[in-house]
Short mmCIF file of C-alpha atoms and ligand atoms in Angstrom, two decimals:
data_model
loop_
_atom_site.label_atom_id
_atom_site.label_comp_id
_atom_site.label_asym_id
_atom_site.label_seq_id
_atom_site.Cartn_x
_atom_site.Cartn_y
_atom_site.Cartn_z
CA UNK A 257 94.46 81.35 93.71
CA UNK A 258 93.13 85.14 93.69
CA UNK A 259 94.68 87.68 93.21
CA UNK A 260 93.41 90.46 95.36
CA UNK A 261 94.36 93.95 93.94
CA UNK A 262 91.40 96.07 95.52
CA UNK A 263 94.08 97.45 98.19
CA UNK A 264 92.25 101.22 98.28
CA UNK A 265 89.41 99.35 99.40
CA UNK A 266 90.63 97.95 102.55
CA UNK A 267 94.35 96.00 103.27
CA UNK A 268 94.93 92.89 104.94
CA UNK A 269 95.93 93.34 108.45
CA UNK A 270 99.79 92.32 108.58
CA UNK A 271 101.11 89.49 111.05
CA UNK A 272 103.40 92.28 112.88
CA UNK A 273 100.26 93.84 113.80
CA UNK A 274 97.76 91.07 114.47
CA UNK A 275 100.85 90.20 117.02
CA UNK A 276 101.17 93.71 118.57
CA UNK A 277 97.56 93.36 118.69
CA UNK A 278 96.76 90.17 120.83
CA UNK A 279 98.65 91.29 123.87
CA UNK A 280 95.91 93.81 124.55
CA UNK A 281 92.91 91.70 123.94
CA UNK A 282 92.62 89.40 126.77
CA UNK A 283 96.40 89.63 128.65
CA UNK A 284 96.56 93.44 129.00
CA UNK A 285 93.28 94.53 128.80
CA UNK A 286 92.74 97.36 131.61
CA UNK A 287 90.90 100.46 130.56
CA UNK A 288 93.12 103.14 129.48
CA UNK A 289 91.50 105.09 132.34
CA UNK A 290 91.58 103.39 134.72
CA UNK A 291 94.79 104.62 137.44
CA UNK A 292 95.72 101.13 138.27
CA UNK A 293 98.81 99.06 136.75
CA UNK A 294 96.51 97.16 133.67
CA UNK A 295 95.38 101.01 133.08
CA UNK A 296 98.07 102.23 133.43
CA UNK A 297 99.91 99.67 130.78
CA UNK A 298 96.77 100.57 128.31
CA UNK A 299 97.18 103.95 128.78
CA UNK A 300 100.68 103.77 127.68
CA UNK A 301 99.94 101.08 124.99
CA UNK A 302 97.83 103.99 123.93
CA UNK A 303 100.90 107.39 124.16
CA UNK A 304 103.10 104.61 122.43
CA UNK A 305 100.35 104.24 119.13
CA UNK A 306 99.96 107.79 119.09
CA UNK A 307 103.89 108.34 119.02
CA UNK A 308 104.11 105.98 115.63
CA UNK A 309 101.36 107.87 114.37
CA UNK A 310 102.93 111.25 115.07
CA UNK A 311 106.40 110.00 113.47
CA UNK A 312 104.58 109.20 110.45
CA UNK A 313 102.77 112.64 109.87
CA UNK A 314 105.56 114.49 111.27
CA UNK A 315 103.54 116.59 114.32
CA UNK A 316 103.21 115.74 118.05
CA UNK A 317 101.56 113.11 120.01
CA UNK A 318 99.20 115.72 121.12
CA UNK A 319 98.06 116.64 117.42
CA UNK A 320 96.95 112.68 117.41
CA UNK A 321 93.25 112.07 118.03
CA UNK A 322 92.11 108.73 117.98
CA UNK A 323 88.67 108.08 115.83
CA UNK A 324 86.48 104.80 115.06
CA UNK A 325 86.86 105.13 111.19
CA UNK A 326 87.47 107.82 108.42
CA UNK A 327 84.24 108.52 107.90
CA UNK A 328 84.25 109.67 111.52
CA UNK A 329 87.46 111.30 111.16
CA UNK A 330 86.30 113.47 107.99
CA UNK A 331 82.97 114.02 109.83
CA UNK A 332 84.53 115.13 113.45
CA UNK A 333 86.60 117.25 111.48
CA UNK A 334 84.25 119.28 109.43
CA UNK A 335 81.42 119.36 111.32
CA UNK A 336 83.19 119.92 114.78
CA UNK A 337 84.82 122.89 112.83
CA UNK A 338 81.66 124.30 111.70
CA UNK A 339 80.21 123.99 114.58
CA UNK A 340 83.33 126.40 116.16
CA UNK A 341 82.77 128.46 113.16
CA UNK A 342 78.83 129.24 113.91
CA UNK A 343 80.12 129.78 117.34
CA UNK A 344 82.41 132.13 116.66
CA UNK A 345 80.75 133.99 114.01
CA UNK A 346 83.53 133.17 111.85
CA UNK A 347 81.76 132.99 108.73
CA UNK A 348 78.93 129.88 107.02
CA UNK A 349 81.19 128.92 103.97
CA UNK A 350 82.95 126.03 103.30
CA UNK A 351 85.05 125.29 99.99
CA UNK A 352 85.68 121.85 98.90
CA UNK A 353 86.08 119.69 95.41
CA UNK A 354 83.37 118.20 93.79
CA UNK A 355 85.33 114.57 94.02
CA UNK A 356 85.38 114.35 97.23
CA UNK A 357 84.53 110.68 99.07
CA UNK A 358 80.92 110.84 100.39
CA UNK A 359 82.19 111.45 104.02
CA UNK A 360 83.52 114.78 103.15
CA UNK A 361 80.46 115.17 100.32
CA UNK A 362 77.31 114.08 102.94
CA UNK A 363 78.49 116.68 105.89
CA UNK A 364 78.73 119.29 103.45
CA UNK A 365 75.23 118.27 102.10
CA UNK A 366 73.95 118.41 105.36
CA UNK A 367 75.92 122.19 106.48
CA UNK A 368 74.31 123.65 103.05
CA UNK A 369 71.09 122.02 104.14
CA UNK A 370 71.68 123.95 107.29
CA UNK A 371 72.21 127.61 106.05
CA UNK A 372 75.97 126.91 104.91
CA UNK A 373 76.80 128.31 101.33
CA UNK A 374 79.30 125.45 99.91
CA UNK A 375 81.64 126.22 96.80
CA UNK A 376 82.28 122.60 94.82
CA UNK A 377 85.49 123.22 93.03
CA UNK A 378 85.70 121.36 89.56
CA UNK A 379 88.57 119.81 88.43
CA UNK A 380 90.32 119.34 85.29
CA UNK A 381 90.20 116.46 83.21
CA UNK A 382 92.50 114.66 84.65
CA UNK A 383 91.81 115.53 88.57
CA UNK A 384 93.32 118.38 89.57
CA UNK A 385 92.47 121.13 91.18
CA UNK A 386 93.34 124.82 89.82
CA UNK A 387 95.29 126.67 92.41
CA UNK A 388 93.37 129.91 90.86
CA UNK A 389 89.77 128.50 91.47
CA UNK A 390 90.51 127.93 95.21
CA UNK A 391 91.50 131.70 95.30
CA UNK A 392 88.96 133.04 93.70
CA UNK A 393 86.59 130.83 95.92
CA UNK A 394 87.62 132.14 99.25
CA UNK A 395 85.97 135.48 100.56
CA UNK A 396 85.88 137.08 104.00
CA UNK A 397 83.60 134.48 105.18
CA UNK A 398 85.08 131.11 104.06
CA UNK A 399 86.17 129.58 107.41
CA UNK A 400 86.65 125.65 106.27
CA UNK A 401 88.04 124.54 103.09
CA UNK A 402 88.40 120.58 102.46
CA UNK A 403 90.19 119.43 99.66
CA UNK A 404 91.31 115.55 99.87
CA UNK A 405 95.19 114.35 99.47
CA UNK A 406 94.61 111.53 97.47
CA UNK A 407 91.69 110.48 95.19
CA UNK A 408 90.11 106.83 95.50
CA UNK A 409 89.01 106.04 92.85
CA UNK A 410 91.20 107.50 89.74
CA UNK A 411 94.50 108.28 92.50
CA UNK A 412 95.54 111.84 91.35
CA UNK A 413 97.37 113.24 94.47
CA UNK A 414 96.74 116.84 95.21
CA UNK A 415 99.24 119.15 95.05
CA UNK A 416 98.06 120.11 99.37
CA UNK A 417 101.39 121.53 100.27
CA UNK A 418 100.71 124.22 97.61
CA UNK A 419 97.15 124.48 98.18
CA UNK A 420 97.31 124.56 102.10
CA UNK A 421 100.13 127.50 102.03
CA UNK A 422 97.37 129.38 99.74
CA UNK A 423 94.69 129.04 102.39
CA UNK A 424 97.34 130.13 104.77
CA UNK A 425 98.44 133.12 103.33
CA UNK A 426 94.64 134.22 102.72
CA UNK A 427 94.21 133.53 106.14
CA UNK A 428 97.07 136.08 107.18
CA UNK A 429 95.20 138.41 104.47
CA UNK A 430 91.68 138.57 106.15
CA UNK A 431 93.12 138.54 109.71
CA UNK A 432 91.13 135.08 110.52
CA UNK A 433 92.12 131.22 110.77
CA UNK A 434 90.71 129.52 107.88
CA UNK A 435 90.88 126.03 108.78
CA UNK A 436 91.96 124.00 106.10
CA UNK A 437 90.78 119.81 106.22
CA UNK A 438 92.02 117.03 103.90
CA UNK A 439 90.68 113.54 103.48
CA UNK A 440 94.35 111.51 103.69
CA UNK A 441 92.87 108.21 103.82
CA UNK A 442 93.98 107.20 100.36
CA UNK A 443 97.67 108.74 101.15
CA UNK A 444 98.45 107.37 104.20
CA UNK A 445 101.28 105.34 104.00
CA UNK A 446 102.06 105.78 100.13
CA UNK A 447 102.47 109.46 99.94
CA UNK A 448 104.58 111.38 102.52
CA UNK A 449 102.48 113.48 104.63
CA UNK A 450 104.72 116.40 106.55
CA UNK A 451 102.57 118.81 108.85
CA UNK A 452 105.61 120.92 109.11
CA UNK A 453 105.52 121.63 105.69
CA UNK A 454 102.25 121.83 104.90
CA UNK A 455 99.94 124.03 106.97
CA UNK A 456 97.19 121.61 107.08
CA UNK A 457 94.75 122.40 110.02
CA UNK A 458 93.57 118.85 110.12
CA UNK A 459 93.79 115.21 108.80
CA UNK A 460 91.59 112.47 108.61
CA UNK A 461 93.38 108.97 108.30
CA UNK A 462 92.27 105.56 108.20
CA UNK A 463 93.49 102.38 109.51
CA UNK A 464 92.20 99.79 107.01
CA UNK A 465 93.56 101.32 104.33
CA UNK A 466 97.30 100.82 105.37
CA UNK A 467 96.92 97.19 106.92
CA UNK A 468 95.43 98.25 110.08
CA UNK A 469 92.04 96.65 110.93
CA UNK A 470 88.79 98.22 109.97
CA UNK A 471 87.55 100.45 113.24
CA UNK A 472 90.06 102.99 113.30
CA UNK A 473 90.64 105.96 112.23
CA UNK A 474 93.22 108.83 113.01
CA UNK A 475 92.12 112.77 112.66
CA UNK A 476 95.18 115.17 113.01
CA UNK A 477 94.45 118.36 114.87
CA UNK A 478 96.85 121.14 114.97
CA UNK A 479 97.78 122.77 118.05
CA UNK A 480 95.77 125.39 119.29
CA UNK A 481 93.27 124.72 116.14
CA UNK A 482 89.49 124.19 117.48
CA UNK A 483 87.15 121.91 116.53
CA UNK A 484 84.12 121.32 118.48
CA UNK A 485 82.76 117.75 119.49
CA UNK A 486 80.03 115.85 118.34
CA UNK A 487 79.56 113.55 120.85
CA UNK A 488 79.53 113.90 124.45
CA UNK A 489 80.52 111.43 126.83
CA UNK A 490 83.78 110.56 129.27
CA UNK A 491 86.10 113.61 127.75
CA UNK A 492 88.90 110.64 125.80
CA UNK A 493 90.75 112.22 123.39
CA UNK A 494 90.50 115.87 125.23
CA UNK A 495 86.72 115.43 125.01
CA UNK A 496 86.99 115.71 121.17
CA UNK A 497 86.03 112.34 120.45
CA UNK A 498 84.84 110.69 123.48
CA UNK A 499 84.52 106.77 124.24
CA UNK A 500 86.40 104.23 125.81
CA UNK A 501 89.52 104.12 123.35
CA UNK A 502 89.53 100.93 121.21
CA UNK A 503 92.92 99.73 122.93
CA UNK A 504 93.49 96.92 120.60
CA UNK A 505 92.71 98.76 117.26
CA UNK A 506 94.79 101.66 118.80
CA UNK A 507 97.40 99.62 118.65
CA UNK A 508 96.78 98.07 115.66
CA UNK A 509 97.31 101.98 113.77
CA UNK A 510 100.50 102.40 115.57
CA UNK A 511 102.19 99.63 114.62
CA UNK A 512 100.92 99.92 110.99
CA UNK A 513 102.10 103.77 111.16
CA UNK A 514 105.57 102.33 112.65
CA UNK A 515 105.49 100.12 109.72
CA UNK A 516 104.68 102.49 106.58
CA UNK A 517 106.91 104.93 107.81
CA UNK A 518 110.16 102.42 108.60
CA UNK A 519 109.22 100.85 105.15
CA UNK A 520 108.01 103.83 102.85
CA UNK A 521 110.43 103.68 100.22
CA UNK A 522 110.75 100.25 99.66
CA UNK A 523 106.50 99.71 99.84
CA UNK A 524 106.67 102.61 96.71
CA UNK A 525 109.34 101.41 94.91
CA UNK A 526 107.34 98.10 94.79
CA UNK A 527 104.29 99.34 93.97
CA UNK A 528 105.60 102.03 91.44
CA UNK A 529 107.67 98.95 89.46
CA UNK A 530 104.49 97.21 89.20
CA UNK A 531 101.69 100.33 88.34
CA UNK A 532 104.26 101.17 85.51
CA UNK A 533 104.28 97.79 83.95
CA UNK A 534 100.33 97.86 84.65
CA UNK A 535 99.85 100.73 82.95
CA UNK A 536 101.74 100.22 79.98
CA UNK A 537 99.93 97.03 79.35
CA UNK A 538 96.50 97.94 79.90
CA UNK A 539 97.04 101.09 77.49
CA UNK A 540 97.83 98.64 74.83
CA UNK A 541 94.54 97.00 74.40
CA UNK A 542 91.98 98.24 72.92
CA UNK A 543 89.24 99.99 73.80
CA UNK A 544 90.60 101.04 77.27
CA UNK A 545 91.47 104.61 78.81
CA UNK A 546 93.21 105.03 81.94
CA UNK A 547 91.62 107.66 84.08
CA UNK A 548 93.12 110.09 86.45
CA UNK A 549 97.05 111.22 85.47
CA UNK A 550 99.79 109.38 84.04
CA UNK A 551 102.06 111.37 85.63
CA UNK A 552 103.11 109.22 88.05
CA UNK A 553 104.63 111.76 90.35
CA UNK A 554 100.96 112.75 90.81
CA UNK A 555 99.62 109.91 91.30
CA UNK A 556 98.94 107.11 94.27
CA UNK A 557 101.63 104.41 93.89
CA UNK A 558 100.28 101.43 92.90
CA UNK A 559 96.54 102.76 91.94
CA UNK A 560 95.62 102.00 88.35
CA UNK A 561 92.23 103.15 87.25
CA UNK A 562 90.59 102.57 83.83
CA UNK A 563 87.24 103.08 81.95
CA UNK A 564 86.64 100.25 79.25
CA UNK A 565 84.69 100.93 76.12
CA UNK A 566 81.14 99.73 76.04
CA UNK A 567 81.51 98.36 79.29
CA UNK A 568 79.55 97.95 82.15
CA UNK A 569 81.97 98.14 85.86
CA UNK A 570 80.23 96.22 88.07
CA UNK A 571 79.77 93.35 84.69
CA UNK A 572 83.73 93.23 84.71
CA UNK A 573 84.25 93.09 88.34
CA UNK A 574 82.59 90.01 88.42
CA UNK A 575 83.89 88.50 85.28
CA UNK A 576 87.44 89.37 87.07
CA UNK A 577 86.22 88.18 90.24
CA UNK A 578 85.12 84.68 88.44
CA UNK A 579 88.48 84.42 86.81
CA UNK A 580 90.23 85.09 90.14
CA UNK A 581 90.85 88.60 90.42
CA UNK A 582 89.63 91.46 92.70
CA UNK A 583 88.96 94.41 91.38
CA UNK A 584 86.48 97.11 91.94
CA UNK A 585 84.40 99.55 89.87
CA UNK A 586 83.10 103.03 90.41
CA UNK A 587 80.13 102.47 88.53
CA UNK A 588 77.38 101.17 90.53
CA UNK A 589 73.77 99.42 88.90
CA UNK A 590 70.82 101.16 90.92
CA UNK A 591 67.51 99.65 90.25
CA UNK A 592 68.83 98.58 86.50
CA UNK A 593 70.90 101.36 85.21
CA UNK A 594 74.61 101.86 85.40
CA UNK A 595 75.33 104.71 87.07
CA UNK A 596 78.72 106.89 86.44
CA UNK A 597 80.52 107.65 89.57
CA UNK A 598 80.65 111.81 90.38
CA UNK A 599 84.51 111.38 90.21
CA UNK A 600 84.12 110.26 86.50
CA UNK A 601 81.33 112.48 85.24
CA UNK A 602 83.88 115.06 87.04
CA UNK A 603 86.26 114.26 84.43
CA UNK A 604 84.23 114.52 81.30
CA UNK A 605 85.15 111.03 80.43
CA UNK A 606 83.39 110.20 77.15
CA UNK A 607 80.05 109.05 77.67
CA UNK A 608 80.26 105.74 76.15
CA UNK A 609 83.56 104.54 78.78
CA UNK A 610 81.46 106.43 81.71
CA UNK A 611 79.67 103.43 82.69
CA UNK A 612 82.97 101.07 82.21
CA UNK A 613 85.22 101.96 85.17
CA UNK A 614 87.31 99.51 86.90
CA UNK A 615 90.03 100.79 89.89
CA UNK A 616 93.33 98.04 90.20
CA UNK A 617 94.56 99.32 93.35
CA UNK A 618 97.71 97.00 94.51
CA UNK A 619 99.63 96.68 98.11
CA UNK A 620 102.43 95.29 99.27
CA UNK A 621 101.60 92.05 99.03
CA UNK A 622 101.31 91.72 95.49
CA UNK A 623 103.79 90.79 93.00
CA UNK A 624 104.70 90.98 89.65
CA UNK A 625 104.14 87.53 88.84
CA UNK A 626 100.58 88.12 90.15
CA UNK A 627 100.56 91.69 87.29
CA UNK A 628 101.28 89.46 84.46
CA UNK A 629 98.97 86.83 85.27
CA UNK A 630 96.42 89.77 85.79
CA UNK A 631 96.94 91.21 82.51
CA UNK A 632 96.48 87.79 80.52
CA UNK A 633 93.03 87.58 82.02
CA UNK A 634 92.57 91.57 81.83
CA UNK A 635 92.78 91.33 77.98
CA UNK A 636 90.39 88.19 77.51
CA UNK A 637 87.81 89.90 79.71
CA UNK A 638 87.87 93.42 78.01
CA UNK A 639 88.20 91.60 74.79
CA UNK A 640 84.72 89.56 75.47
CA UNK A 641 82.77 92.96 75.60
CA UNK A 642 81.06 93.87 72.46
CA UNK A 643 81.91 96.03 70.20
CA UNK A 644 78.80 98.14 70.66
CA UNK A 645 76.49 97.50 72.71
CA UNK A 646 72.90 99.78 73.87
CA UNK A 647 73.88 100.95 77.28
CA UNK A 648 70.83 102.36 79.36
CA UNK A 649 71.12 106.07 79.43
CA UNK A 650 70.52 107.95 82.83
N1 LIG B 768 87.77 108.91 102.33
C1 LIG B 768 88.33 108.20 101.33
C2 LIG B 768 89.11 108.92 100.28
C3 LIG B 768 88.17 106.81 101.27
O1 LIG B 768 88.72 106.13 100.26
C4 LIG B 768 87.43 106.17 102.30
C5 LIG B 768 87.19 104.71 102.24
O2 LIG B 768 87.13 104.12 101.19
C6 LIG B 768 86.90 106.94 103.33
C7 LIG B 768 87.07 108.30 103.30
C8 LIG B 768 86.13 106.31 104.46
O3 LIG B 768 86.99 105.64 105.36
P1 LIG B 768 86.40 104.51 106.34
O4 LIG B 768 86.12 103.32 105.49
O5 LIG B 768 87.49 104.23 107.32
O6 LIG B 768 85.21 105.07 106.99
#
């Protein structure tokens, strides 16, 4: 049997969904656009998905933009903005963190690359961003600032309500919008998200990670916020993100936002019950640091992330994986050497558990039966790595 608890890197899709979902693949298939009654039944298949969506983030149906993944979601986002900003003359700087995903990291790679001056903020050592460095980073000509909800790979939540009323009120203090992103893909689902009380501009949400399939992706707009598009086609999705909308997969995200937010409390009291008794277990052996906070008000529910002494990540995955469990590791082996992940070199995590890091990430369909089982084979593994062992230095 294996256990699969590698839930931040994709979900299963749940039965209530795959249901909602076969309806519109070869029964009521009509293009959304198209004014007769099988469009016209997609095209309300489609206002129905982006209702559940909007109940879940707490803003409109009209704030709802459909996307093909949250890479494109976090790249519509930022670069659409930017390109408003250049537009506008509304200023080339954009803050973010310096552990952000690589969908937020490559577009603001490729805005410094074109003229953009980009502010990393560091965080402390356990995740965080200081309120005070995000205030001392914005100037007159900051328009975007991008700072993510929820981190993949060690979980710290963000404290965005906080951080999104600062970029507010500097925006009220220069006279100008300062459009303020963040990467929610990790949240969605396990973290409540409220647009009413947290000024966010926009969102970038993704369907796979909260048991909607893979090829979907939500971006939240605010009203009257502007982002310009990237593509250019047949003007769906107010010409923001253009393409025949993925009807099924549409569907699929409403139902699973229907789902998370009929279900939130019991899905984190589940997964809270069984990070706890994760935690304290995997603190006992030796040899092994949990990363991110253990303040599990600040944290995802149900993300565990560790970095094990002497240890190479992608050596335990598959030691886990051969023993039945799925896991995943932030540490990657390019051509030979073990590289740390940014998110852990962020952290000034001592050098010799850098290489080590292993993310148990469960979802609601694990159990606690499955967490003890896990921990059994958790110790044996960790307790097969050597004591010392010459790592390959980078
Ligand atoms: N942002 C974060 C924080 C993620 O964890 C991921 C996926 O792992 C993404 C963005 C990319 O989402 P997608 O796989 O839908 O493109």
């Amino acid at each position: 049997m294996t256990i699969y608890f590698d839930n931040s890197a994709t979900t299963p899709v749940r039965k209530e969904v795959v249901d909602a979902m076969i309806t519109f693949l070869s029964e009521s298939f009509g293009n959304p656009s198209s004014i007769h009654c099988m469009g016209r039944d997609s095209f309300k298949a489609v206002a129905k998905a982006r209702q559940n969506v909007a109940k879940l983030l707490n803003c409109e149906p009209t704030e709802v933009y459909f996307t093909a993944c949250g890479t494109n979601s976090n790249n519509s986002a930022l670069l659409g903005r930017a390109r408003f900003a250049e537009a506008n003359n509304l200023g080339k700087h954009l803050i973010t963190t310096v552990i952000e995903h690589p969908s937020v990291i490559g577009p603001s790679k490729f805005l410094e690359a074109n003229g953009w001056k980009v502010t990393y903020l560091p965080v402390d050592k356990e995740g965080f961003i200081r309120k005070a460095d995000l205030e001392n980073a914005i100037t007159t000509d900051t328009s975007i600032v991008s700072i993510m909800w929820a981190n993949n790979e060690i979980g710290t939540v963000e404290p965005i309500e906080e951080l999104s009323n600062l970029v507010k009120a500097k925006s009220v203090e220069y006279n100008k919008e300062i459009f303020f992103h963040s990467d929610a893909i990790q949240a969605a689902g396990k973290v409540r998200i409220d647009t009413k009380r947290c000024p966010v501009s926009a969102l970038s949400l993704s369907g796979h990670k909260f048991y909607a399939p893979k090829g979907v992706g939500i971006m939240y707009l605010r009203k009257n916020t502007n982002v310009m598009p990237l593509f250019f086609g047949g003007g769906q999705e107010k010409g923001i993100i253009p393409g025949t909308e993925g009807l099924t997969n549409i569907v699929a995200i409403g139902e699973a936002s229907r789902l998370a937010h009929a279900e939130f409390d019991q899905l984190e009291t589940n997964l809270r019950q069984m990070q706890t008794y994760l935690i304290e277990k995997l603190s006992a052996i030796n040899g092994i640091q949990i990363t991110g906070t253990r303040d599990l008000q600040k944290r995802l529910p149900g993300h565990v992330s560790v970095a094990v002494e002497n240890a190479e990540g992608e050596a335990l995955v598959m030691q886990l994986d051969m023993q039945g469990v799925c896991v995943s590791s932030a540490s990657a082996c390019h051509k030979g050497i073990i590289e740390p992940s940014h998110v852990l070199s962020a952290l000034q995590v001592p050098c010799n558990m850098l290489r080590g890091s292993l993310r148990i990430s469960l979802g609601k369909f694990n159990t606690m039966d499955e967490c003890k089982t896990a921990v059994a084979i958790f110790e044996k593994v960790f307790s097969s790595v050597p004591a010392k062992k010459e790592m390959v230095s980078t």
